Short mmCIF file of C-alpha atoms in Angstrom, two decimals:
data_model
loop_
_atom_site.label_atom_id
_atom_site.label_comp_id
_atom_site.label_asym_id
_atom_site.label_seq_id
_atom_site.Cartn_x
_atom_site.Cartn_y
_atom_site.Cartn_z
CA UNK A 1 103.72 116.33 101.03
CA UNK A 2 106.52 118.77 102.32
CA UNK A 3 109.56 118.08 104.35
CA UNK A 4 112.03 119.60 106.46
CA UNK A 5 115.81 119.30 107.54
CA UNK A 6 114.58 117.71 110.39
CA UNK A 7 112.37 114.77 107.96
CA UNK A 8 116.06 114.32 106.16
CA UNK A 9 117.51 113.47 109.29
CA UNK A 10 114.91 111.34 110.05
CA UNK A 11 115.17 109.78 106.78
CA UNK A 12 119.22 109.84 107.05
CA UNK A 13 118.95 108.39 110.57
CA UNK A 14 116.72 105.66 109.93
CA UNK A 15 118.46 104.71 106.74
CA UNK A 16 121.92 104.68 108.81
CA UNK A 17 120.24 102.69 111.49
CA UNK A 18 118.96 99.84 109.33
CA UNK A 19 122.21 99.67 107.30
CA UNK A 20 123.67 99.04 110.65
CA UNK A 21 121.24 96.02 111.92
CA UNK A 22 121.36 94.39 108.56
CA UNK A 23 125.11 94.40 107.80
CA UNK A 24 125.00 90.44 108.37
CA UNK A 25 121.87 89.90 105.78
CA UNK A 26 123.12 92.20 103.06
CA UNK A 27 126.65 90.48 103.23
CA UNK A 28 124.81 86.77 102.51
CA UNK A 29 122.68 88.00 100.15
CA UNK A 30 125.87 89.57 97.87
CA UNK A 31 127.77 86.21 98.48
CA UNK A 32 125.61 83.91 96.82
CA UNK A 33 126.98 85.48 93.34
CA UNK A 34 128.87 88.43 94.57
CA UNK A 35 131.72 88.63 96.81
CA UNK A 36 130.05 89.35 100.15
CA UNK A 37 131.04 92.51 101.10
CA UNK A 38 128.04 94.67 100.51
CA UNK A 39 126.57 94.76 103.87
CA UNK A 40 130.26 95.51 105.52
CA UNK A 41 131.27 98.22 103.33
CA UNK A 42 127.60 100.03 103.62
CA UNK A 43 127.77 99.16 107.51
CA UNK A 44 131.27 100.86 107.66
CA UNK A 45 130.29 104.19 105.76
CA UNK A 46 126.98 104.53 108.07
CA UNK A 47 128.39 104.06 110.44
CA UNK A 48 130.74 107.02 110.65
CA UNK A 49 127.44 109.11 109.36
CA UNK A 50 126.20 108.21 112.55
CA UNK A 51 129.67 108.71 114.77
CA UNK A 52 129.89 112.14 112.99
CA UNK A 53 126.00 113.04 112.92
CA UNK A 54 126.38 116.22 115.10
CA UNK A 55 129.40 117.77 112.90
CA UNK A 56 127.47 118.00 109.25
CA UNK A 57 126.52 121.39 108.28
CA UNK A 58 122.54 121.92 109.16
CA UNK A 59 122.14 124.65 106.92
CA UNK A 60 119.32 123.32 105.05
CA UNK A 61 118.31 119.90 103.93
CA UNK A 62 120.54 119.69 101.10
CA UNK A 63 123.76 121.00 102.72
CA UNK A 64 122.99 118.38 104.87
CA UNK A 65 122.47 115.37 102.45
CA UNK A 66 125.73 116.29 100.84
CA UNK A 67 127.89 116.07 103.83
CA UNK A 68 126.21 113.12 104.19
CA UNK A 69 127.48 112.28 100.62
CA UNK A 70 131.14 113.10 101.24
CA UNK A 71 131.47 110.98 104.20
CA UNK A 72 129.78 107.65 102.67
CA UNK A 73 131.98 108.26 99.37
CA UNK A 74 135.28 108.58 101.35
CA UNK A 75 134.24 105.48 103.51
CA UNK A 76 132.72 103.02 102.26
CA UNK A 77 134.85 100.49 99.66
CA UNK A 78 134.25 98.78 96.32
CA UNK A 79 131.65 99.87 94.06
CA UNK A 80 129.26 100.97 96.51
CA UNK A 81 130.91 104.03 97.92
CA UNK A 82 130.81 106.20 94.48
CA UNK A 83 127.27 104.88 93.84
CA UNK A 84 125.98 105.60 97.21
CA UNK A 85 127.44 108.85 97.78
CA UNK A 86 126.84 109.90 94.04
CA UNK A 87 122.97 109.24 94.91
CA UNK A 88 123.14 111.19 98.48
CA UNK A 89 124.94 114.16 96.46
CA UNK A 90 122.76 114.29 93.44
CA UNK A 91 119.66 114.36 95.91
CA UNK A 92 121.45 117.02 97.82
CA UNK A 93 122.18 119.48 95.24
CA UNK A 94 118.82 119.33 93.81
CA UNK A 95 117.31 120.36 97.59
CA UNK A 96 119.96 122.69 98.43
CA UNK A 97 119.24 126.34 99.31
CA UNK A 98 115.86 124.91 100.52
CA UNK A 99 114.48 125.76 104.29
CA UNK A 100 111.42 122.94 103.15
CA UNK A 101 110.53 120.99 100.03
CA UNK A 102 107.47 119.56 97.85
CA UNK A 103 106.99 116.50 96.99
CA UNK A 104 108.04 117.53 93.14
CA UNK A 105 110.71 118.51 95.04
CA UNK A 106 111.76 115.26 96.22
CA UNK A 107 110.52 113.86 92.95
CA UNK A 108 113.61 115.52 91.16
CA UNK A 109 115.61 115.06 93.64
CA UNK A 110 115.44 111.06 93.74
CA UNK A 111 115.63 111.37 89.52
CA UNK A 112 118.72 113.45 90.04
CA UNK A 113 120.19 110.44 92.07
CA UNK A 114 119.57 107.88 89.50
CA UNK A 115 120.38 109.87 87.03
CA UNK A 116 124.21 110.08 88.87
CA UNK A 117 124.03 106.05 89.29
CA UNK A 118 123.47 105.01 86.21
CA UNK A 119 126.35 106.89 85.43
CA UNK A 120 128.76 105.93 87.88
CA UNK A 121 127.66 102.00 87.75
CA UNK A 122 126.94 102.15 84.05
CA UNK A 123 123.92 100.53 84.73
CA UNK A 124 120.54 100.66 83.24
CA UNK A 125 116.81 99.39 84.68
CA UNK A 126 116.93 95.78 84.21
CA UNK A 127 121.07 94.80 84.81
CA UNK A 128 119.68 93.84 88.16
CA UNK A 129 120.99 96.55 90.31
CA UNK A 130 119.39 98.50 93.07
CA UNK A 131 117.71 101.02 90.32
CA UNK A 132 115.51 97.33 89.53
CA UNK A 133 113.65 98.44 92.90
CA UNK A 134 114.56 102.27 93.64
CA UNK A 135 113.10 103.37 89.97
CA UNK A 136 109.75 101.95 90.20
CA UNK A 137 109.66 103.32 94.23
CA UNK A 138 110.52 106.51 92.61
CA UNK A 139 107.72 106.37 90.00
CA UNK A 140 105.18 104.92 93.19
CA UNK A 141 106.27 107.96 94.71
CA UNK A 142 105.42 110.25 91.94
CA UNK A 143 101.90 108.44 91.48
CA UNK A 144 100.79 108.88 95.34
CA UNK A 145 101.68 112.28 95.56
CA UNK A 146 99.02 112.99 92.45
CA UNK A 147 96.43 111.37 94.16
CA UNK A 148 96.61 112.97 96.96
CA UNK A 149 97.71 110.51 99.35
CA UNK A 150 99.36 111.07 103.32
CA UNK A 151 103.07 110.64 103.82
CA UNK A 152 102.73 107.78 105.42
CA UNK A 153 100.71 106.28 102.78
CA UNK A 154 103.18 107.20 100.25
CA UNK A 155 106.31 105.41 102.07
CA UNK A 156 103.94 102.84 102.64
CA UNK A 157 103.12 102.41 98.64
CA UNK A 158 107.03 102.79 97.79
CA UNK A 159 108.05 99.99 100.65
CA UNK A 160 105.42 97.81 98.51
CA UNK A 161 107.08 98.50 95.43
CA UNK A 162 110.41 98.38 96.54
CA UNK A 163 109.87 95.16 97.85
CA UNK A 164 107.63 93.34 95.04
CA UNK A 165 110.49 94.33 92.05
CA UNK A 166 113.66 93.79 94.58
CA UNK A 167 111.79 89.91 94.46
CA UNK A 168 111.61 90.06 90.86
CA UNK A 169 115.65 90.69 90.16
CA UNK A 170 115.80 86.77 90.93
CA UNK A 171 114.76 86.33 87.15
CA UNK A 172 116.96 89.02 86.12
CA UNK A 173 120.71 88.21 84.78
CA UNK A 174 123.35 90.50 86.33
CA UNK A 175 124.76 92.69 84.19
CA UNK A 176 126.68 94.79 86.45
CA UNK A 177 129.21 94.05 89.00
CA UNK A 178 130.90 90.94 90.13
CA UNK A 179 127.60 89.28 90.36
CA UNK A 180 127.84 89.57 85.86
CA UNK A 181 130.72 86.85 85.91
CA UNK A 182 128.73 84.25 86.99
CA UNK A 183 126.58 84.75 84.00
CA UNK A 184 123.13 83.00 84.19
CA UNK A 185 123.71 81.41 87.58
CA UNK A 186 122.81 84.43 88.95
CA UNK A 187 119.55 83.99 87.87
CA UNK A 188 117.63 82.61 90.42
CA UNK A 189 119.01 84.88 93.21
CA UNK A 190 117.82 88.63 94.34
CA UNK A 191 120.02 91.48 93.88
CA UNK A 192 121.67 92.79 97.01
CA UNK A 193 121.25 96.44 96.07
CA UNK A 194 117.49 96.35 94.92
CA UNK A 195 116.55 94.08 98.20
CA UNK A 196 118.34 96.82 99.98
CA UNK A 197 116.09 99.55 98.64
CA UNK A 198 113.00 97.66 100.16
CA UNK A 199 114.62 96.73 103.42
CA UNK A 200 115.37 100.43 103.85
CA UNK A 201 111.70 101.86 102.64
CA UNK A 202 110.24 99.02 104.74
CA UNK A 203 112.04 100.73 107.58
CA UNK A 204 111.14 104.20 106.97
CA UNK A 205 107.84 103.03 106.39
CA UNK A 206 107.04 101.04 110.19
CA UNK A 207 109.19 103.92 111.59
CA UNK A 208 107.27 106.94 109.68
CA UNK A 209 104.62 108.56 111.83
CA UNK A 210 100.93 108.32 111.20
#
């Protein structure tokens, strides 16, 4: 598995695109325990990636991702902005000064990114945040690409993961966030983040080609 500047646009496209059609969902799911903005402040910062899409810098794939990065972080509100564009600019500076990229590539790239949100959110695997379903995507990720499998069989396998642990945060507690002041009534709800994870791989994955 390689990829391009043109896959990150792709990617970065598609991402942008979804953000954009589920603004509404991802707003109800962060009011049952949060305060309901999720899906606004996302839609906001998206959607002045995709108002300013032919102005980033095209130099190569990681160039790209972190003017990407700049523009979520100065747009989009709350929590979500730092921990957002921390991930797009961790990811970026780990593929910069690259024309293409492996899959180990990538790999190191997404660890990079959690890496920089657990240390902006303080937030750990199991707080029941969106590293409850981009983690264990991550380590799908890493699995496929040993065996072997196609690209589209990879994003396939991660939207699968993504989507069986974002289901599972509705056992977790929230640690993080304004979701952790409701304390243990928000058990019994998925996490905003994590179910956004799986509603963006799900994407990538009907829209990736065969």
């Amino acid at each position: 598995m390689s990829g391009t500047l043109a896959d990150t646009e792709f990617v970065v496209r598609t991402i942008s695109e979804t953000i954009l059609a589920n603004e509404t969902y991802f707003g109800e799911l962060d009011a049952v325990v949060g305060d309901g903005d999720f899906g606004y402040s996302l839609a906001r910062g998206f959607e002045i990636v995709l108002d300013q899409w032919d102005s980033f810098d095209r130099t190569d794939p990681g160039v790209f991702l972190q003017k990407v990065a700049t523009t979520i972080s100065g747009r989009i509100g709350g929590t979500s902005g730092p921990i957002w564009g921390t991930a797009f600019l961790r990811t970026g500076a780990q593929l910069k000064s690259k024309e293409t990229f492996e899959g180990e590539d990538l790999v190191r790239a997404l660890r990079a990114a959690v890496e920089g949100i657990k240390a902006r959110g303080q937030a750990e695997l199991g707080d029941k945040t969106l590293l409850d379903s981009l983690v264990p995507a991550i380590d799908t990720l890493e699995a496929e690409l040993a065996r072997g499998s196609a690209p589209s069989e990879i994003v396939k396998a991660m939207a699968a993961t993504a989507r069986e642990t974002a289901d599972a945060t509705a056992s977790l507690q929230a640690m993080r966030g304004r979701a952790a002041y409701t304390g243990e009534r928000s058990i019994g709800s998925v996490d905003a983040g994590a179910t956004a994870i799986a509603v963006l791989l799900e994407a990538l994955a009907a829209a990736w080609p065969a």
